[in-house]
Amino acid sequence: MQTTPTADGWSSRLGFVLAAAGSAVGLGNLWRFPYVAGENGGAAFVLIYLACIALIGLPILASEVAIGRRGACHDPIGALTSLSRAAGASPRWGLVGLLGGTSAFFFLSFYNVVAGWSLVYVWYALRGTAASVPGGATEVFAGLTGNAPLMVALHLAFVVLTGAIVLGGVRDGIERSVRVMMPALLLILLGLIAYGVIETGEFGRAARFLFAPDFSRLTLKSLAEALGQAFFTLSVGVGGMLVYGSFLQESGGIARTAISVAAIDTAVALLAGLAIFPIVFATGIEPSAGPGLIFVSLPNAFVALPGGQWVGALFFVLVVFAALTSTISLLELLVELLREQLGWSRWQAVSRASAGYALVGIAAALSFNVWSDVRLFERGIFDLLVDLTSNIMLPLGGAGFALFAGWVMSRDSLAAELGVGEGWRLSAFRMLARVVAPIGVFIILLAALLQ
Ligand code: PHE
């Protein structure tokens, strides 16, 4: 391990909160949450999801940030090995960092493909493309996924966008960009909700759908889905939050900061639901339309609504910003790992890591068209990457970070990092990190294996 103290770091706690919330708020909130909630019956699912965030996601998030700030370096492998040595535990805990880095690499490659779609959808929305083809947005989406060169080009464009920001470093690249993108994202979202209230008249139905539970529609699978969504949306399990935490220089407690990040992420998911479902209901679309909800149902809805062209374009700008603030956190994690473990410069790490995940992403993009016959474990390449990372690797990594914070870090150092004193709050946190979060992970793994 090399300790490389850098002058780089967040300019303030707000910089960290914006970047961490930016990492958390992403396609998980805008693309995945609405359709998963839709498929699982709405409000009852939302309740379970909130419980998973509070009892499992949040403790893991706080664990990652605590390990990151306590560790002697910015990369997860180094942080875990240095802390375990200091605590007299096995340095093999570093493997959790390696698992996280590997997950981040594969996660980025599929995530970036979807992020690339949002770029071209801004254009489609402005041009009203869905209105101009006979099959509407369904055909537009099929046309996009069937067009191999376009899919690859969009993917690569997003790779370059992400790399360009991360190249600027933590403060001048990442923080500067999230300071613009996060407030813009919130404004657009609020604007879309106002539009839903004024133009569609379906706001009440959307609110009932999200907040009035019907437990009869819940299945055991919903529980695993809610847990999986909690991991996906909070960005935990890969070590990205650990890296962001390592750049937090000041010494104040991080429990509250972690709560703010989780609260912002949850608020954005619910607000996204309140923005999307009124539009969905206004045009008579089923809320359980699946992964195509925002790329098929919504564009169809936009062409039918007043001013839909502009509203649609703004919506996809929102998706671009949300996805970009997430991809930069994943790339930054890889960059710190490569810089500290292999001694590469920032430029070398950014360019080589980007080239690597871009290649896997190209395979994912081609699995929608020319390579659609390639099947591994009964899945196409894209689906395999999604399932492998979200259902297996992220949860395993998350359990690793929580177990480390709960069992290896001393009570004192944990209390100092969290800033919650030595009382019941600390005991409750340790109970969640030691036992509850790992059991949650076990449930997800079991559900994934039984499927
Ligand atoms: N949380 C992001 C989202 O909701 C995805 C993500 C996962 C980002 C893991 C970074 C790390 O879209």
XYZ file of C-alpha atoms and ligand atoms in Angstrom:
463
model
C 0.000 0.000 0.000
C 1.230 3.462 -0.741
C -0.057 6.337 1.237
C -0.461 9.213 -1.119
C -1.680 12.226 0.752
C -3.124 14.526 -1.852
C -4.035 18.135 -1.727
C -7.255 17.167 -3.484
C -10.499 16.803 -1.534
C -13.971 18.299 -1.030
C -13.914 22.010 -0.369
C -16.572 21.557 2.316
C -19.006 19.053 3.737
C -21.605 20.327 1.270
C -19.298 19.338 -1.573
C -19.234 15.810 -0.201
C -23.002 15.663 0.325
C -23.678 16.853 -3.218
C -21.221 14.392 -4.731
C -22.441 11.460 -2.634
C -26.087 12.324 -3.294
C -25.143 12.683 -6.952
C -23.717 9.190 -6.901
C -26.831 7.830 -5.223
C -29.344 9.684 -7.380
C -29.196 8.092 -10.795
C -30.874 5.726 -13.181
C -31.827 3.768 -10.083
C -34.175 6.572 -9.052
C -35.505 7.692 -12.420
C -35.478 4.529 -14.490
C -35.504 1.586 -12.108
C -37.490 2.742 -9.072
C -40.706 3.734 -10.914
C -40.960 0.515 -12.861
C -39.964 -1.795 -10.020
C -42.489 -0.040 -7.755
C -45.027 -0.280 -10.582
C -44.444 -3.989 -11.054
C -44.703 -4.692 -7.344
C -47.944 -2.901 -6.700
C -46.845 0.596 -5.638
C -47.233 1.772 -2.052
C -46.817 -1.520 -0.190
C -43.556 -2.027 -2.021
C -42.506 1.544 -1.287
C -42.963 0.940 2.441
C -40.719 -2.114 2.428
C -38.208 -0.281 0.304
C -38.077 2.554 2.848
C -37.463 0.059 5.634
C -34.647 -1.542 3.625
C -33.053 1.842 3.066
C -33.161 2.712 6.769
C -32.165 -0.645 8.246
C -29.757 -1.996 5.656
C -28.719 0.604 3.080
C -28.023 3.423 5.506
C -25.810 1.411 7.908
C -23.756 0.174 4.954
C -23.475 3.685 3.567
C -22.288 5.005 6.926
C -19.868 2.063 7.247
C -18.306 2.838 3.886
C -17.875 6.527 4.637
C -16.454 5.756 8.088
C -13.940 3.250 6.699
C -12.996 5.687 3.961
C -12.314 8.572 6.264
C -10.532 6.469 8.872
C -8.371 4.612 6.352
C -4.948 5.907 5.460
C -5.529 6.078 1.728
C -8.161 6.866 -0.847
C -8.625 3.423 -2.338
C -10.783 0.723 -0.718
C -8.136 -2.022 -0.822
C -5.572 0.172 0.892
C -8.071 1.551 3.388
C -9.253 -1.899 4.447
C -5.772 -3.407 4.668
C -4.374 -0.515 6.673
C -7.289 -0.532 9.097
C -7.226 -4.291 9.581
C -3.497 -4.253 10.268
C -3.999 -1.519 12.818
C -6.770 -3.540 14.477
C -4.752 -6.765 14.439
C -7.129 -8.393 11.934
C -6.282 -10.199 8.715
C -5.203 -7.928 5.838
C -7.294 -10.194 3.598
C -10.177 -7.814 4.305
C -8.608 -5.922 1.417
C -10.293 -8.475 -0.832
C -13.615 -6.769 -0.117
C -12.133 -3.689 -1.772
C -11.023 -5.754 -4.726
C -14.514 -7.232 -5.061
C -15.952 -3.698 -4.935
C -13.611 -2.470 -7.652
C -14.475 -5.419 -9.858
C -18.200 -4.821 -9.345
C -17.787 -1.131 -10.144
C -16.028 -2.008 -13.396
C -18.821 -4.301 -14.617
C -21.575 -2.102 -13.218
C -20.229 0.884 -15.128
C -20.158 -1.027 -18.375
C -23.886 -1.801 -18.485
C -25.000 1.365 -16.676
C -23.208 3.494 -19.191
C -25.117 1.916 -22.059
C -28.448 3.001 -20.560
C -26.955 6.401 -19.742
C -26.044 6.706 -23.422
C -29.701 6.208 -24.397
C -30.692 9.228 -22.360
C -28.401 11.411 -24.495
C -30.207 10.574 -27.711
C -33.602 10.771 -26.026
C -33.084 14.480 -25.383
C -32.828 14.840 -29.129
C -35.740 12.494 -29.874
C -37.946 14.417 -27.469
C -37.086 17.780 -29.029
C -37.803 16.457 -32.503
C -40.970 14.687 -31.422
C -39.610 11.507 -32.977
C -42.136 9.249 -31.248
C -44.965 11.110 -33.003
C -43.438 10.781 -36.431
C -43.109 6.993 -36.680
C -46.139 4.719 -36.992
C -45.294 2.453 -34.061
C -44.623 5.441 -31.755
C -42.043 5.208 -29.004
C -42.038 1.407 -29.033
C -40.664 1.459 -32.521
C -38.226 4.270 -31.750
C -36.829 2.269 -28.845
C -36.607 -0.904 -30.927
C -34.920 1.131 -33.672
C -32.343 2.420 -31.200
C -31.531 -0.907 -29.583
C -31.381 -2.574 -33.003
C -28.927 -0.004 -34.337
C -25.506 -1.342 -33.288
C -23.343 1.597 -34.450
C -25.634 4.134 -32.754
C -25.707 2.158 -29.505
C -21.922 1.929 -29.441
C -21.470 5.597 -30.349
C -23.809 6.774 -27.572
C -22.108 4.510 -25.074
C -18.686 5.857 -26.044
C -19.927 9.443 -25.880
C -20.970 8.884 -22.278
C -17.641 7.186 -21.492
C -15.848 10.309 -22.713
C -18.134 12.676 -20.787
C -17.522 10.767 -17.564
C -13.770 10.524 -18.152
C -13.457 14.232 -18.895
C -14.959 15.163 -15.525
C -12.997 12.624 -13.494
C -9.786 13.733 -15.153
C -10.269 17.137 -13.511
C -9.815 15.591 -10.052
C -12.044 15.549 -6.999
C -12.447 19.234 -6.334
C -11.989 20.806 -9.754
C -13.662 18.043 -11.718
C -16.229 16.159 -9.659
C -17.236 18.762 -7.089
C -17.440 21.534 -9.642
C -19.733 19.499 -11.860
C -22.059 18.262 -9.113
C -22.449 21.791 -7.806
C -24.144 22.615 -11.091
C -25.859 19.348 -11.921
C -27.496 18.560 -8.566
C -29.390 21.850 -8.111
C -30.386 21.740 -11.788
C -31.664 18.217 -11.316
C -33.834 19.218 -8.370
C -35.261 22.216 -10.209
C -36.185 20.170 -13.264
C -37.800 17.526 -11.104
C -39.918 20.069 -9.248
C -40.872 21.645 -12.577
C -42.013 18.265 -13.880
C -44.134 17.677 -10.798
C -45.758 21.073 -11.223
C -46.467 20.142 -14.821
C -48.056 16.875 -13.712
C -50.273 18.726 -11.225
C -51.350 21.420 -13.680
C -51.543 19.612 -17.004
C -52.469 16.001 -16.348
C -54.956 16.167 -13.479
C -53.688 12.760 -12.356
C -51.463 13.843 -9.502
C -53.850 12.499 -6.860
C -53.946 9.088 -8.481
C -50.158 8.999 -8.676
C -49.864 9.955 -5.006
C -52.352 7.228 -4.024
C -50.507 4.701 -6.134
C -47.254 5.515 -4.350
C -48.534 6.082 -0.826
C -51.716 4.046 -0.211
C -50.534 0.475 0.364
C -52.316 -2.590 -0.986
C -50.545 -5.460 0.711
C -52.318 -8.114 -1.291
C -50.038 -7.415 -4.204
C -46.863 -8.102 -2.269
C -44.940 -11.295 -2.784
C -41.780 -12.665 -1.239
C -40.024 -11.666 -4.399
C -41.007 -8.059 -3.712
C -38.953 -8.176 -0.539
C -35.835 -9.225 -2.422
C -36.587 -6.622 -5.086
C -36.937 -3.897 -2.467
C -33.626 -4.877 -0.897
C -31.890 -5.025 -4.252
C -33.278 -1.626 -5.140
C -32.013 -0.214 -1.826
C -28.465 -1.316 -2.717
C -28.667 -0.106 -6.277
C -30.048 3.285 -5.427
C -27.760 4.141 -2.496
C -24.602 3.228 -4.459
C -23.423 0.973 -1.667
C -21.416 -2.202 -1.992
C -18.804 -1.101 -4.518
C -16.725 1.199 -2.333
C -17.520 4.402 -4.187
C -18.896 5.971 -1.020
C -15.743 4.841 0.761
C -13.612 6.733 -1.744
C -15.792 9.846 -1.491
C -15.605 9.562 2.307
C -11.816 9.403 2.172
C -11.783 12.891 0.675
C -13.805 14.285 3.563
C -11.155 16.074 5.563
C -12.973 17.704 8.434
C -13.620 15.755 11.588
C -17.370 16.206 12.295
C -19.550 13.091 12.736
C -20.677 11.369 9.590
C -23.869 9.682 10.810
C -25.924 12.775 10.046
C -24.194 13.308 6.736
C -24.983 9.743 5.689
C -28.602 10.264 6.731
C -28.808 13.403 4.569
C -27.453 11.534 1.557
C -29.937 8.679 1.994
C -32.755 11.162 2.571
C -31.960 13.112 -0.598
C -31.815 9.904 -2.594
C -35.116 8.653 -1.201
C -36.778 12.017 -1.728
C -35.645 12.081 -5.347
C -36.962 8.557 -5.959
C -40.368 9.489 -4.521
C -40.422 12.829 -6.358
C -39.520 11.016 -9.570
C -42.502 8.749 -8.960
C -44.708 11.807 -8.420
C -43.372 13.322 -11.646
C -43.655 10.203 -13.784
C -46.877 8.477 -12.710
C -49.267 11.383 -13.386
C -47.966 11.412 -16.965
C -48.209 7.631 -17.153
C -51.798 7.652 -15.855
C -52.872 10.572 -18.028
C -52.198 8.548 -21.130
C -53.666 5.295 -19.854
C -50.401 3.374 -19.657
C -49.972 0.519 -17.202
C -47.637 1.528 -14.338
C -46.085 -1.932 -14.527
C -44.707 -1.369 -18.028
C -41.262 -2.694 -17.031
C -37.805 -1.369 -17.933
C -39.250 0.396 -20.971
C -41.351 2.669 -18.736
C -39.282 5.809 -19.174
C -37.943 5.058 -22.650
C -41.194 3.846 -24.208
C -44.260 4.768 -22.180
C -43.135 8.256 -21.222
C -42.105 9.382 -24.729
C -45.466 8.146 -25.997
C -47.102 10.188 -23.290
C -45.052 13.296 -24.006
C -46.162 13.505 -27.622
C -49.783 13.403 -26.480
C -49.471 16.150 -23.868
C -49.353 19.934 -24.290
C -45.775 21.227 -24.506
C -44.645 17.605 -24.300
C -41.689 18.195 -26.567
C -39.999 20.551 -24.133
C -41.081 18.703 -21.053
C -39.793 15.466 -22.552
C -36.452 17.016 -23.443
C -36.086 18.424 -19.934
C -36.930 15.051 -18.471
C -34.123 13.399 -20.397
C -31.665 16.169 -19.492
C -32.543 15.246 -15.932
C -31.757 11.601 -16.679
C -28.410 12.580 -18.240
C -27.394 14.617 -15.179
C -28.499 11.933 -12.760
C -26.633 9.212 -14.648
C -23.492 11.299 -15.077
C -23.130 12.144 -11.385
C -23.329 8.370 -10.773
C -20.872 7.238 -13.449
C -18.261 9.722 -12.242
C -18.382 8.207 -8.756
C -17.835 4.730 -10.157
C -14.954 5.818 -12.357
C -13.366 7.814 -9.537
C -13.386 4.643 -7.446
C -11.539 2.725 -10.164
C -9.114 5.595 -10.617
C -8.163 5.699 -6.922
C -7.686 1.930 -6.862
C -5.387 2.028 -9.877
C -3.487 5.081 -8.709
C -2.751 3.735 -5.289
C -2.384 0.026 -6.016
C -0.458 0.292 -9.284
C 1.041 3.760 -8.975
C -0.570 5.053 -12.171
C -1.071 8.753 -12.815
C -4.613 10.141 -12.914
C -4.453 10.378 -16.674
C -3.243 6.785 -17.044
C -5.882 5.507 -14.633
C -8.733 7.432 -16.285
C -7.798 6.502 -19.828
C -7.043 2.840 -19.174
C -10.015 2.183 -16.896
C -12.324 3.941 -19.361
C -10.968 1.939 -22.277
C -11.477 -1.262 -20.298
C -15.058 -0.723 -19.221
C -15.921 0.791 -22.593
C -14.981 -2.512 -24.225
C -17.202 -4.562 -21.920
C -19.926 -1.952 -22.445
C -19.650 -2.381 -26.198
C -20.323 -6.080 -25.719
C -23.353 -5.141 -23.595
C -24.571 -2.703 -26.262
C -24.159 -5.315 -28.997
C -26.081 -7.874 -26.983
C -29.226 -5.927 -27.950
C -28.595 -6.506 -31.622
C -25.785 -8.372 -33.411
C -24.876 -10.468 -30.395
C -28.396 -11.106 -29.185
C -27.795 -14.842 -29.636
C -24.891 -14.924 -27.226
C -26.291 -16.327 -24.001
C -24.542 -17.047 -20.732
C -26.470 -18.536 -17.815
C -29.629 -18.184 -19.934
C -29.146 -14.445 -20.270
C -27.827 -11.996 -22.813
C -24.612 -10.118 -21.949
C -26.409 -6.956 -20.808
C -28.822 -8.809 -18.520
C -26.042 -10.948 -17.153
C -24.063 -7.853 -16.153
C -27.129 -6.277 -14.516
C -28.041 -9.389 -12.544
C -24.536 -10.377 -11.590
C -23.642 -6.943 -10.243
C -26.934 -5.803 -8.698
C -28.108 -9.112 -7.267
C -24.840 -10.704 -6.248
C -21.716 -8.552 -6.281
C -23.092 -5.313 -4.782
C -24.873 -7.075 -1.920
C -21.787 -9.200 -1.141
C -19.544 -6.139 -1.127
C -22.045 -4.258 1.023
C -22.098 -7.076 3.561
C -18.285 -6.997 3.569
C -18.140 -3.277 4.389
C -20.816 -3.557 7.067
C -19.169 -6.602 8.682
C -15.845 -4.798 8.680
C -17.244 -1.691 10.363
C -19.257 -3.772 12.825
C -16.734 -6.455 13.805
C -13.247 -5.160 12.997
C -13.381 -1.441 13.732
C -13.260 -0.711 17.434
C -16.233 0.836 19.216
C -14.151 3.921 19.911
C -13.071 4.577 16.375
C -16.571 3.951 15.098
C -18.026 6.313 17.697
C -15.491 8.957 16.701
C -16.275 8.633 12.997
C -20.035 8.535 13.345
C -20.156 11.281 15.951
C -23.020 9.632 17.830
C -21.418 9.232 21.257
C -21.026 5.937 23.098
C -24.692 5.358 23.903
C -27.580 3.410 22.382
C -27.158 4.946 18.928
C -23.749 3.408 18.576
C -25.005 0.049 19.821
C -27.945 0.192 17.422
C -25.644 1.015 14.532
C -23.310 -1.854 15.369
C -26.230 -4.249 15.647
C -27.414 -3.224 12.161
C -23.934 -3.466 10.662
C -22.993 -6.741 12.369
C -26.207 -8.699 11.994
C -29.151 -7.058 10.256
C -27.451 -5.872 7.059
C -25.654 -9.205 6.463
C -28.954 -11.076 6.933
C -30.600 -8.762 4.405
C -27.847 -9.589 1.940
C -28.323 -13.274 2.566
C -32.016 -12.897 1.648
C -31.183 -11.191 -1.650
C -28.649 -13.866 -2.551
C -31.095 -16.615 -1.709
C -33.812 -15.019 -3.822
C -31.368 -14.578 -6.702
C -30.349 -18.228 -6.534
C -33.907 -19.511 -6.263
C -35.124 -17.580 -9.296
N -26.994 4.719 -7.183
C -26.916 4.799 -8.594
C -28.323 4.897 -9.166
O -29.275 4.892 -8.455
C -26.197 3.636 -9.185
C -24.858 3.372 -8.590
C -24.598 2.188 -7.932
C -23.870 4.340 -8.661
C -23.374 1.935 -7.356
C -22.627 4.111 -8.076
C -22.391 2.914 -7.420
O -28.499 4.984 -10.331
